[in-house]
Coordinates of C-alpha atoms in Angstrom, one line a residue:
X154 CA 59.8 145.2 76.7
X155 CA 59.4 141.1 76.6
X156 CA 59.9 141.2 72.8
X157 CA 63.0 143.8 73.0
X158 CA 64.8 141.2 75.7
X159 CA 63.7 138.0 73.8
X160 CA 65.6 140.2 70.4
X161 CA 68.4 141.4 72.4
X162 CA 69.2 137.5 73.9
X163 CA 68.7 136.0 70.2
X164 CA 71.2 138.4 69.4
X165 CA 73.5 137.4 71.9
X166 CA 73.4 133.7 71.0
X167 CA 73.8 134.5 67.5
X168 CA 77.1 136.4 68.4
X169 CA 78.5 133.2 70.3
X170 CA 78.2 130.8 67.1
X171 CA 79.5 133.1 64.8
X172 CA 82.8 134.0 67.3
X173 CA 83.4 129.6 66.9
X174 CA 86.2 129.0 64.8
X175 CA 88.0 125.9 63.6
X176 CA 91.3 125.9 63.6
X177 CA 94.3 123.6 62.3
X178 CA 97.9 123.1 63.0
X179 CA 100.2 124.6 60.8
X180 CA 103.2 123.2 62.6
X181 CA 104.4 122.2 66.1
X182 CA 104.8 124.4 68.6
X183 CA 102.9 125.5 71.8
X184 CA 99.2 125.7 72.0
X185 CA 99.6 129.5 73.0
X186 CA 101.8 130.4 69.7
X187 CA 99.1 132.2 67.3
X188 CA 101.8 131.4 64.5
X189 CA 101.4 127.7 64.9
X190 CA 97.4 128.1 63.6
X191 CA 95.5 129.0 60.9
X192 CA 91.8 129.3 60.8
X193 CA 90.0 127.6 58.2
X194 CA 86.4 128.6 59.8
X195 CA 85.0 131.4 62.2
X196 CA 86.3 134.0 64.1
X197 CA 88.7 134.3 67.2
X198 CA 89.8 137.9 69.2
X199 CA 93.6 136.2 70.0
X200 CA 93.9 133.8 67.3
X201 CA 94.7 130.9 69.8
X202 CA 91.7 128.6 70.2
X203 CA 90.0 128.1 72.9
X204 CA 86.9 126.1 75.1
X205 CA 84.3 127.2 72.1
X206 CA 86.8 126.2 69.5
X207 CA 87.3 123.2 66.8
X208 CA 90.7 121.6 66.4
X209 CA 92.4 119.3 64.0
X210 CA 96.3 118.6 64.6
X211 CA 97.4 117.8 61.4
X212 CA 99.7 114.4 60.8
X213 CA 103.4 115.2 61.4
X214 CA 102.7 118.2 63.8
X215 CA 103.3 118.3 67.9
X216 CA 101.8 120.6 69.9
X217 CA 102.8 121.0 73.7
X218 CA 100.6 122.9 76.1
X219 CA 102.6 123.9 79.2
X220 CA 99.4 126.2 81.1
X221 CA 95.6 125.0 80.9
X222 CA 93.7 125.4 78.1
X223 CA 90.3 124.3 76.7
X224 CA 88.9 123.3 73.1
X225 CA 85.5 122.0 72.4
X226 CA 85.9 119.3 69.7
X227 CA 89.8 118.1 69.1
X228 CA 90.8 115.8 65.8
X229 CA 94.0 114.0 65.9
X230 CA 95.5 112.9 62.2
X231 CA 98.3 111.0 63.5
X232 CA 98.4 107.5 64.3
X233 CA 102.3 107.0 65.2
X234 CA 103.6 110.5 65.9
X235 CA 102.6 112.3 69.0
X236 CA 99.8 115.1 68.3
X237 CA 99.5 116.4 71.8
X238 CA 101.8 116.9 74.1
X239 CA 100.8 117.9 78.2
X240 CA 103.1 119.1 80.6
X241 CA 101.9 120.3 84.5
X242 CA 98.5 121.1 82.5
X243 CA 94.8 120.3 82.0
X244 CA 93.2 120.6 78.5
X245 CA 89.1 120.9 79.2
X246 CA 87.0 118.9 76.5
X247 CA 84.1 120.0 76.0
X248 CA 83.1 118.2 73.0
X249 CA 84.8 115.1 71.5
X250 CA 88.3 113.6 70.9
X251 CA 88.2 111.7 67.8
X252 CA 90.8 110.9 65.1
X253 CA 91.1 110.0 61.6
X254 CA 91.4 106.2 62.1
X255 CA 88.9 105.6 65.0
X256 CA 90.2 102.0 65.7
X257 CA 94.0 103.0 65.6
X258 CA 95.7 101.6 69.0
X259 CA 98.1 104.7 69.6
X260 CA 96.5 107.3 70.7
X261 CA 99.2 110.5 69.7
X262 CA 98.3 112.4 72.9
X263 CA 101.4 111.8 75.8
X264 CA 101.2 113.6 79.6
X265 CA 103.4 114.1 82.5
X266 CA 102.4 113.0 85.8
X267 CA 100.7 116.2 86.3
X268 CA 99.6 116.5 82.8
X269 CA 95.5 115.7 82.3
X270 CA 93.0 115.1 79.6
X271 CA 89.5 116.9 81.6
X272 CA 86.3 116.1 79.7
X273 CA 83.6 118.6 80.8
X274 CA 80.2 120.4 79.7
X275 CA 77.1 119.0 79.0
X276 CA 75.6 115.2 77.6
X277 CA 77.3 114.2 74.0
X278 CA 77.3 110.7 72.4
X279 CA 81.2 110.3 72.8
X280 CA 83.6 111.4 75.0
X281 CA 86.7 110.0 73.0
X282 CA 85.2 108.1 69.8
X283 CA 88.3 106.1 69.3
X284 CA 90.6 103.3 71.2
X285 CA 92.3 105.2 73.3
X286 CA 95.5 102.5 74.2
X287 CA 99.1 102.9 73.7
X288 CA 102.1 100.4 73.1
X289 CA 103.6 98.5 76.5
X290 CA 106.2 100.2 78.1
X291 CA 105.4 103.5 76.4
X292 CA 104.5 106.9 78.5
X293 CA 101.5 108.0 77.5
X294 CA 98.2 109.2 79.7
X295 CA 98.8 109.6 83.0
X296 CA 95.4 111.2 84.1
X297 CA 91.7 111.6 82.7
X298 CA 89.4 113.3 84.7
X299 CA 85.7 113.1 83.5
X300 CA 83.5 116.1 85.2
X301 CA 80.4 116.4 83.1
X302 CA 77.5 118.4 84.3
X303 CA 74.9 116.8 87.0
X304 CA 72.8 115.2 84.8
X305 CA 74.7 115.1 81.9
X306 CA 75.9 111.5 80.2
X307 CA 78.3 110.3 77.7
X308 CA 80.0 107.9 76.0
X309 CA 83.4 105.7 75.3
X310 CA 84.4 102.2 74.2
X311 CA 87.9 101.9 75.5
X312 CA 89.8 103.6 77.8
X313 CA 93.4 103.2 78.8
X314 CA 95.2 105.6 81.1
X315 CA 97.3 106.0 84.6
X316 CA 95.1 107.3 86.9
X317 CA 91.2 107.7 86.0
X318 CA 88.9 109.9 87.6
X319 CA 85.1 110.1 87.2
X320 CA 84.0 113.3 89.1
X321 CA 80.2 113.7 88.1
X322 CA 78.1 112.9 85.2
X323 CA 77.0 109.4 83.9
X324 CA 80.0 107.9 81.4
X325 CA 78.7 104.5 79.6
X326 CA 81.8 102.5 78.2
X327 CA 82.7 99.0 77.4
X328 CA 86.2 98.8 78.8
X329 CA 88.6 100.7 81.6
X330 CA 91.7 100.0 81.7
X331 CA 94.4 101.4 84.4
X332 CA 98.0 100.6 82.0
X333 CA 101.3 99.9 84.0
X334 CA 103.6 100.9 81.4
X335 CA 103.1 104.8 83.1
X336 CA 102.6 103.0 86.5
X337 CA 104.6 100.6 87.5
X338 CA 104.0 97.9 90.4
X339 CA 100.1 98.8 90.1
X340 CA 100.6 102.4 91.4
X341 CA 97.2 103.7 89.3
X342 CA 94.1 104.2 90.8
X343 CA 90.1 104.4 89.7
X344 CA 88.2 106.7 91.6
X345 CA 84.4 107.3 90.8
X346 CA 83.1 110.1 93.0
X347 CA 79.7 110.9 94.9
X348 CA 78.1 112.1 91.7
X349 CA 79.6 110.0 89.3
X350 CA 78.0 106.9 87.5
X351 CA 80.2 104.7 85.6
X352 CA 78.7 101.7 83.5
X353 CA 80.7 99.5 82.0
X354 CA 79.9 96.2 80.0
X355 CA 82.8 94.5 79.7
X356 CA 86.0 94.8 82.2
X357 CA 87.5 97.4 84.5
X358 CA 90.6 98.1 86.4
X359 CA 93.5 96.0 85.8
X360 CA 93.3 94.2 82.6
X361 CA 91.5 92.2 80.2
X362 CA 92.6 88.8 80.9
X363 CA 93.4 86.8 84.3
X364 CA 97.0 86.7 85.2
X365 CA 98.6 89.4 83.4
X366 CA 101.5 91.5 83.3
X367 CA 99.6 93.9 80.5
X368 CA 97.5 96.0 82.6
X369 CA 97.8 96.8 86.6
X370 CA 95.4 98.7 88.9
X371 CA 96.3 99.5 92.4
X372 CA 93.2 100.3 93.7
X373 CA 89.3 101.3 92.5
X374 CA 87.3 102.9 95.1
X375 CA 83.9 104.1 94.7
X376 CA 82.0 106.6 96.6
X377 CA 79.2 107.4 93.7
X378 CA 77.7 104.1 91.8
X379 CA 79.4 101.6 89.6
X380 CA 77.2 99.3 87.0
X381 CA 78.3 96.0 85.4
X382 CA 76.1 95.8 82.5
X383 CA 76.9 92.6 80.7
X384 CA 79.3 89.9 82.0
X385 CA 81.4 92.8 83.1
X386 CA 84.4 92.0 85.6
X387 CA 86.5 94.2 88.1
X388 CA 89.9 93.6 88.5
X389 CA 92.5 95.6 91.0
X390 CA 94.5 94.8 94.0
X391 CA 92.3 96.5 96.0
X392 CA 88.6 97.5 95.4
X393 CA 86.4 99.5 97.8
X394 CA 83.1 100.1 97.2
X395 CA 81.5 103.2 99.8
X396 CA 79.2 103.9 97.4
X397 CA 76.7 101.7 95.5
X398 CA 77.8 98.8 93.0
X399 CA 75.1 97.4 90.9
X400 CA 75.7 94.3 88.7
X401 CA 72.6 93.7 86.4
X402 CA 73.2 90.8 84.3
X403 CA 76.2 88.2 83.4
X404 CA 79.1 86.9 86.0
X405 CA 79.2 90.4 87.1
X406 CA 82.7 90.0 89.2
X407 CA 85.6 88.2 89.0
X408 CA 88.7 89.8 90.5
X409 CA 92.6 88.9 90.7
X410 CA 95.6 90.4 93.0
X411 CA 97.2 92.4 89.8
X412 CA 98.9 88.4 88.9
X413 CA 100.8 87.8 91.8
X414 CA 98.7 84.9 92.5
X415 CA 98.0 85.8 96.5
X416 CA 94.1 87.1 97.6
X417 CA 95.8 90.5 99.0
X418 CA 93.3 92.5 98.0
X419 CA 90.4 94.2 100.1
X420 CA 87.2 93.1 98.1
X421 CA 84.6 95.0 98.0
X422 CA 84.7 96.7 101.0
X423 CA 81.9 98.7 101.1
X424 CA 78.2 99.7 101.6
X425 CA 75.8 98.1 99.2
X426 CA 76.4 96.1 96.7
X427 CA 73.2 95.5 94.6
X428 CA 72.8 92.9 92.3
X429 CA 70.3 91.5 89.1
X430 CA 73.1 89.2 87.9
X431 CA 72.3 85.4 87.1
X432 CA 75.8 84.7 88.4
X433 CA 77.8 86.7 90.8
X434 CA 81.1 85.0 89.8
X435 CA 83.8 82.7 91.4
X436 CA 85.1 85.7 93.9
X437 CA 82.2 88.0 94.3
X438 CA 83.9 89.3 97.4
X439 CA 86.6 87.0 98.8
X440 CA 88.5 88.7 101.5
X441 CA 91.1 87.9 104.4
X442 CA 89.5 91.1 106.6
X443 CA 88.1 89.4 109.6
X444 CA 85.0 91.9 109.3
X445 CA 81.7 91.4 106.8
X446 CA 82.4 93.7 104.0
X447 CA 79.1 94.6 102.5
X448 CA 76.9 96.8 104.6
X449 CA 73.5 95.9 102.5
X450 CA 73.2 93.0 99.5
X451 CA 70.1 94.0 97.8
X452 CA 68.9 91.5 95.4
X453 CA 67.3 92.5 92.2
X454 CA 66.8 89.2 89.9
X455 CA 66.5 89.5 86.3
X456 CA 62.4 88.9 85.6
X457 CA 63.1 88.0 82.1
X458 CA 64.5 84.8 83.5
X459 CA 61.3 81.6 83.9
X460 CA 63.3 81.6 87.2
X461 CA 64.9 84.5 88.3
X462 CA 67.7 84.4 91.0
X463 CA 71.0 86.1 91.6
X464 CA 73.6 82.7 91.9
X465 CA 76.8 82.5 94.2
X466 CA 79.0 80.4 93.2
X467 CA 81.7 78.7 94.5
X468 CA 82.6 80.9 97.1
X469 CA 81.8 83.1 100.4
X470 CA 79.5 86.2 100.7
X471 CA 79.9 88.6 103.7
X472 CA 77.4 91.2 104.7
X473 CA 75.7 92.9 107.2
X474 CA 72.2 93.0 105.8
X475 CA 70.0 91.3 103.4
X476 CA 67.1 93.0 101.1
X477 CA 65.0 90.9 98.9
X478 CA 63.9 94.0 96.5
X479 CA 61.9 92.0 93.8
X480 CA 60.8 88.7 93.4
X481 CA 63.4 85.6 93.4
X482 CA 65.9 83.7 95.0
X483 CA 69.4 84.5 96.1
X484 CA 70.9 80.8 95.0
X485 CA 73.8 79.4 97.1
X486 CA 76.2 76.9 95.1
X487 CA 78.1 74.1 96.1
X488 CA 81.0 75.2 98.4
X489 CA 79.2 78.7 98.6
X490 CA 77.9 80.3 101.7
X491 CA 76.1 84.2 102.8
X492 CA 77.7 84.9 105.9
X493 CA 76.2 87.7 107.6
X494 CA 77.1 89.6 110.8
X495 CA 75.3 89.8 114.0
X496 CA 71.8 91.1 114.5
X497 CA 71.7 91.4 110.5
X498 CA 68.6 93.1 109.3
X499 CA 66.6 90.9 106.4
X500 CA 63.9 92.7 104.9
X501 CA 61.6 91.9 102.0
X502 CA 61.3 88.5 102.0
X503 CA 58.6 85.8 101.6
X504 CA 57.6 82.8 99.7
X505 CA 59.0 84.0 96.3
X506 CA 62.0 85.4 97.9
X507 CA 64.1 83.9 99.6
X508 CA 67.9 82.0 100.4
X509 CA 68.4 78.9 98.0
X510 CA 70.5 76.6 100.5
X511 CA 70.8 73.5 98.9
X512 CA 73.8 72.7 98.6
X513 CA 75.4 76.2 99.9
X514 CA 74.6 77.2 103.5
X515 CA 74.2 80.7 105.5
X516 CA 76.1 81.3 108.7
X517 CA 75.0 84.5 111.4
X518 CA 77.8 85.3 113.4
X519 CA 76.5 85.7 117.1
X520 CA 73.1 84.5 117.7
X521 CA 71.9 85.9 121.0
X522 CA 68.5 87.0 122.4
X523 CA 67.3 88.8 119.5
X524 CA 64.8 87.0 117.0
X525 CA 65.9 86.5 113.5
X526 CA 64.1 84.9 110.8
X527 CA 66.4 83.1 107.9
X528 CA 64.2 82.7 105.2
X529 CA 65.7 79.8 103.6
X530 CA 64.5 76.6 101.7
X531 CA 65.8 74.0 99.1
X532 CA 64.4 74.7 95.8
X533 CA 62.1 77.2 94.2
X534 CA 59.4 75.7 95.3
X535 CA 59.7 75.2 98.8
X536 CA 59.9 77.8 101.7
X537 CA 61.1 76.5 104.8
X538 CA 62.5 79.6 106.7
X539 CA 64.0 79.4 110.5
X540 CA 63.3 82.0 113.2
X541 CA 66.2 81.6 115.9
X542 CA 66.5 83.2 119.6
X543 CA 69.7 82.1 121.7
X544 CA 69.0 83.3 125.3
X545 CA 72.6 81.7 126.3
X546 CA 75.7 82.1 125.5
X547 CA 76.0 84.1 121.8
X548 CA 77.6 81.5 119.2
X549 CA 77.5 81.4 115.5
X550 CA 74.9 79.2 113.7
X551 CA 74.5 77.9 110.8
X552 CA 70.9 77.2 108.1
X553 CA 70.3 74.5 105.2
X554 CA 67.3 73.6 104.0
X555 CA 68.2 70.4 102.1
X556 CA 65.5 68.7 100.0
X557 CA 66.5 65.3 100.3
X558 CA 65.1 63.6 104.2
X559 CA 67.2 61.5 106.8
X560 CA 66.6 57.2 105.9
X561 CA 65.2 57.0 109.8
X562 CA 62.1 59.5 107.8
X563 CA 59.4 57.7 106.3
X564 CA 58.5 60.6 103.9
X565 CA 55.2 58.5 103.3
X566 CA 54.0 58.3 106.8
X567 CA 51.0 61.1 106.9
X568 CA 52.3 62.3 110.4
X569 CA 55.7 63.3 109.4
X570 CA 56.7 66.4 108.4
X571 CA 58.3 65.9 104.9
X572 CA 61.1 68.7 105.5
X573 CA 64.5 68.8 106.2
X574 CA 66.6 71.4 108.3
X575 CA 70.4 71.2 109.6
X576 CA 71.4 73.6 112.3
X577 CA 74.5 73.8 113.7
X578 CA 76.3 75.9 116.5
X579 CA 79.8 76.5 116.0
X580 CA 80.9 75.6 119.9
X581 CA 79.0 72.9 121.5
X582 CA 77.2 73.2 125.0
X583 CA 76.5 76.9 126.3
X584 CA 73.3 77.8 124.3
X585 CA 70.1 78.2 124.7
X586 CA 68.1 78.0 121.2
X587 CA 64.2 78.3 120.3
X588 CA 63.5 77.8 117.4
X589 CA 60.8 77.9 114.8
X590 CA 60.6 76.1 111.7
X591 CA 58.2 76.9 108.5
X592 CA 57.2 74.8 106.0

């Protein structure tokens, strides 16, 4: 009986490859018109093609789909005339989007606002294997949803579209761009869902230099996990991370309000942001909100690095908590400074891992009865960290460890202590501070 099933299955399979056709365009018309085909390959019951199917649009031909349809591979011959045309419908992709000049910059595929490009299925190498961008001022994509299986993975280099949409699956790409020639004013949106991944080495959101009018994004928001690979940057008026944002390696963020030259934007306003990057950027998370905007920073430092340490620079860090995950140092730059909010939790670290303050600083909003340890020192070699109780009234504090001593120190006298900490309270008089220093 095992051996009759296992027959009967093979069978089965067989049955499905054989009924896979190729089919190319004959003319234009709409997708549903079996006159507008011919088959050059393979077998299909009503001649139109469909999510098992291979399709090449020949140069010169425009084909409109009006109700939802799918195709498994789909080849694209034209360059300057529109291929594919998408009106209140979805094409499914199962397979690949590719064309016959893989670096052309005009992709012939135009939507309505309703229209959509929908890559499902399974883990392939591409999802579109060309440059997927269109002339300013032109309409063109207005949505691409990407819902591969759980598990699956895929990739593209660059991406151009209105509104972009990763619902599950891993995507790898180099660039993701939202394009204001469909959306103007920076009405188009990113959204990376709970089981979505998106990595990207290079940029994402609004465009790929500072300050211009090319590109606009309105908003990214992610509630699944976003990963800057390699110098990556994220760009949008505002960017909301629920989820989990990883940067592993480069500046890893640098933002701008969509050109207008004012910090509107909510930055990163989020749960955990987590971070192997040598430098976080000059506006890892500048904000006006009044509230800290990263629930958790969870610091992963490259070990490839003689000295590994994520870098702030320039600038100020909220959170809430602090994890030390792996050895090294969380450095704070000149004119930078962690703030975190009150009662914060710090875990993990110790004499390998710990808060660089010189010349940066950290501030805890609202010290009160409650111990906290602020593992800071000055250098890579020293670690000088600070527990702090406040049994008065709560106030905001803030730590350096400075490697350089006051001139009334005599750093050679052998009963001095050769370290060097400045704490402040931001309103005088009122407290009531023990402290303990570590050296």
């Amino acid at each position: 009986m095992k051996i009759i099933y296992l027959f009967f299955f093979l069978l089965i399979a067989n049955a499905n490859l054989v009924a896979q056709a190729k089919f190319n365009s004959r003319q234009s018309g709409n997708w549903n018109d079996p006159k507008i085909w011919y088959m050059s390959s393979g077998e299909d019951e009503d001649k139109i093609p469909d999510s098992n199917d291979d399709v090449s649009l020949l140069e010169g031909d425009s084909i409109v789909v009006t109700n939802n349809q799918g195709v498994n591979n789909l080849f694209l011959r034209s360059a300057y005339i529109t291929n594919l045309q998408l009106f209140g419908a979805t094409l499914s992709v199962y397979g690949t989007i590719t064309g016959s000049d893989e670096g052309f910059t005009n992709i012939p595929i135009r939507t309505d606002s309703t229209g959509s490009i929908r890559f499902v299925g399974g883990s392939r190498d591409y999802l579109f294997k060309l440059w997927s961008t269109a002339p300013k001022n032109t309409p063109w994509l207005w949505n691409v949803e990407i819902a591969l299986d759980n598990g699956a993975y895929s990739s593209l280099v660059y991406l151009r579209a209105s509104n972009i949409h990763f619902i599950s699956g891993t995507t790898y790409a180099n660039t993701i761009y939202v394009d204001s020639s469909v959306t103007e004013n920076g009405t188009g949106v990113i959204l990376i869902d709970k089981n979505a991944t998106l990595s990207f080495g290079n940029s994402i959101g609004g465009t790929d230099y500072f300050y211009s009018d090319e590109t606009y994004c309105r908003s990214i928001t992610v509630n699944g996990t976003l990963v800057s690979t390699y110098n990556g940057y994220i760009s949008a008026k505002d960017i909301i991370i629920s989820g989990r944002l990883v940067v592993q390696y480069g500046y890893g963020l640098k933002s701008h309000p969509n050109g207008e030259g004012v910090n509107e934007f909510t930055y990163l306003k989020g749960s955990v942001l987590e971070s192997s990057s040598q430098y976080m950027g000059d506006e890892i998370n500048r904000s006006t909100l009044p509230n800290p905007i990263i629930d958790t920073l969870i610091l992963k430092p490259d070990l490839q690095f003689s000295l590994p340490m994520v870098r702030i620079l320039n600038d100020t860090c909220f959170a809430n908590n602090l994890q030390f995950a792996r050895k090294g140092n969380l450095y704070l730059w000149t004119n930078s400074r962690l703030v975190l909010s009150p009662n914060p939790t710090i875990t993990g670290q110790d004499n390998s891992k710990y808060i660089i303050t010189a010349p940066g600083d950290v501030l805890i909003k609202s010290v009160s009865n409650t111990e906290i340890e602020v593992p800071i020192g000055p250098s890579v070699t020293e670690y000088n960290p600070v527990k702090i109780k406040n049994d008065g009234i709560p106030d905001d504090f803030t730590f350096i460890s400075a490697w350089f001593l006051p001139t009334c120190i005599d750093s050679t006298h052998q009963t001095s202590v050769n370290r060097h900490w400045q704490i402040g309270e931001a309103i005088e008089g009122g407290s009531n501070v023990t402290l303990s220093l570590g050296y």
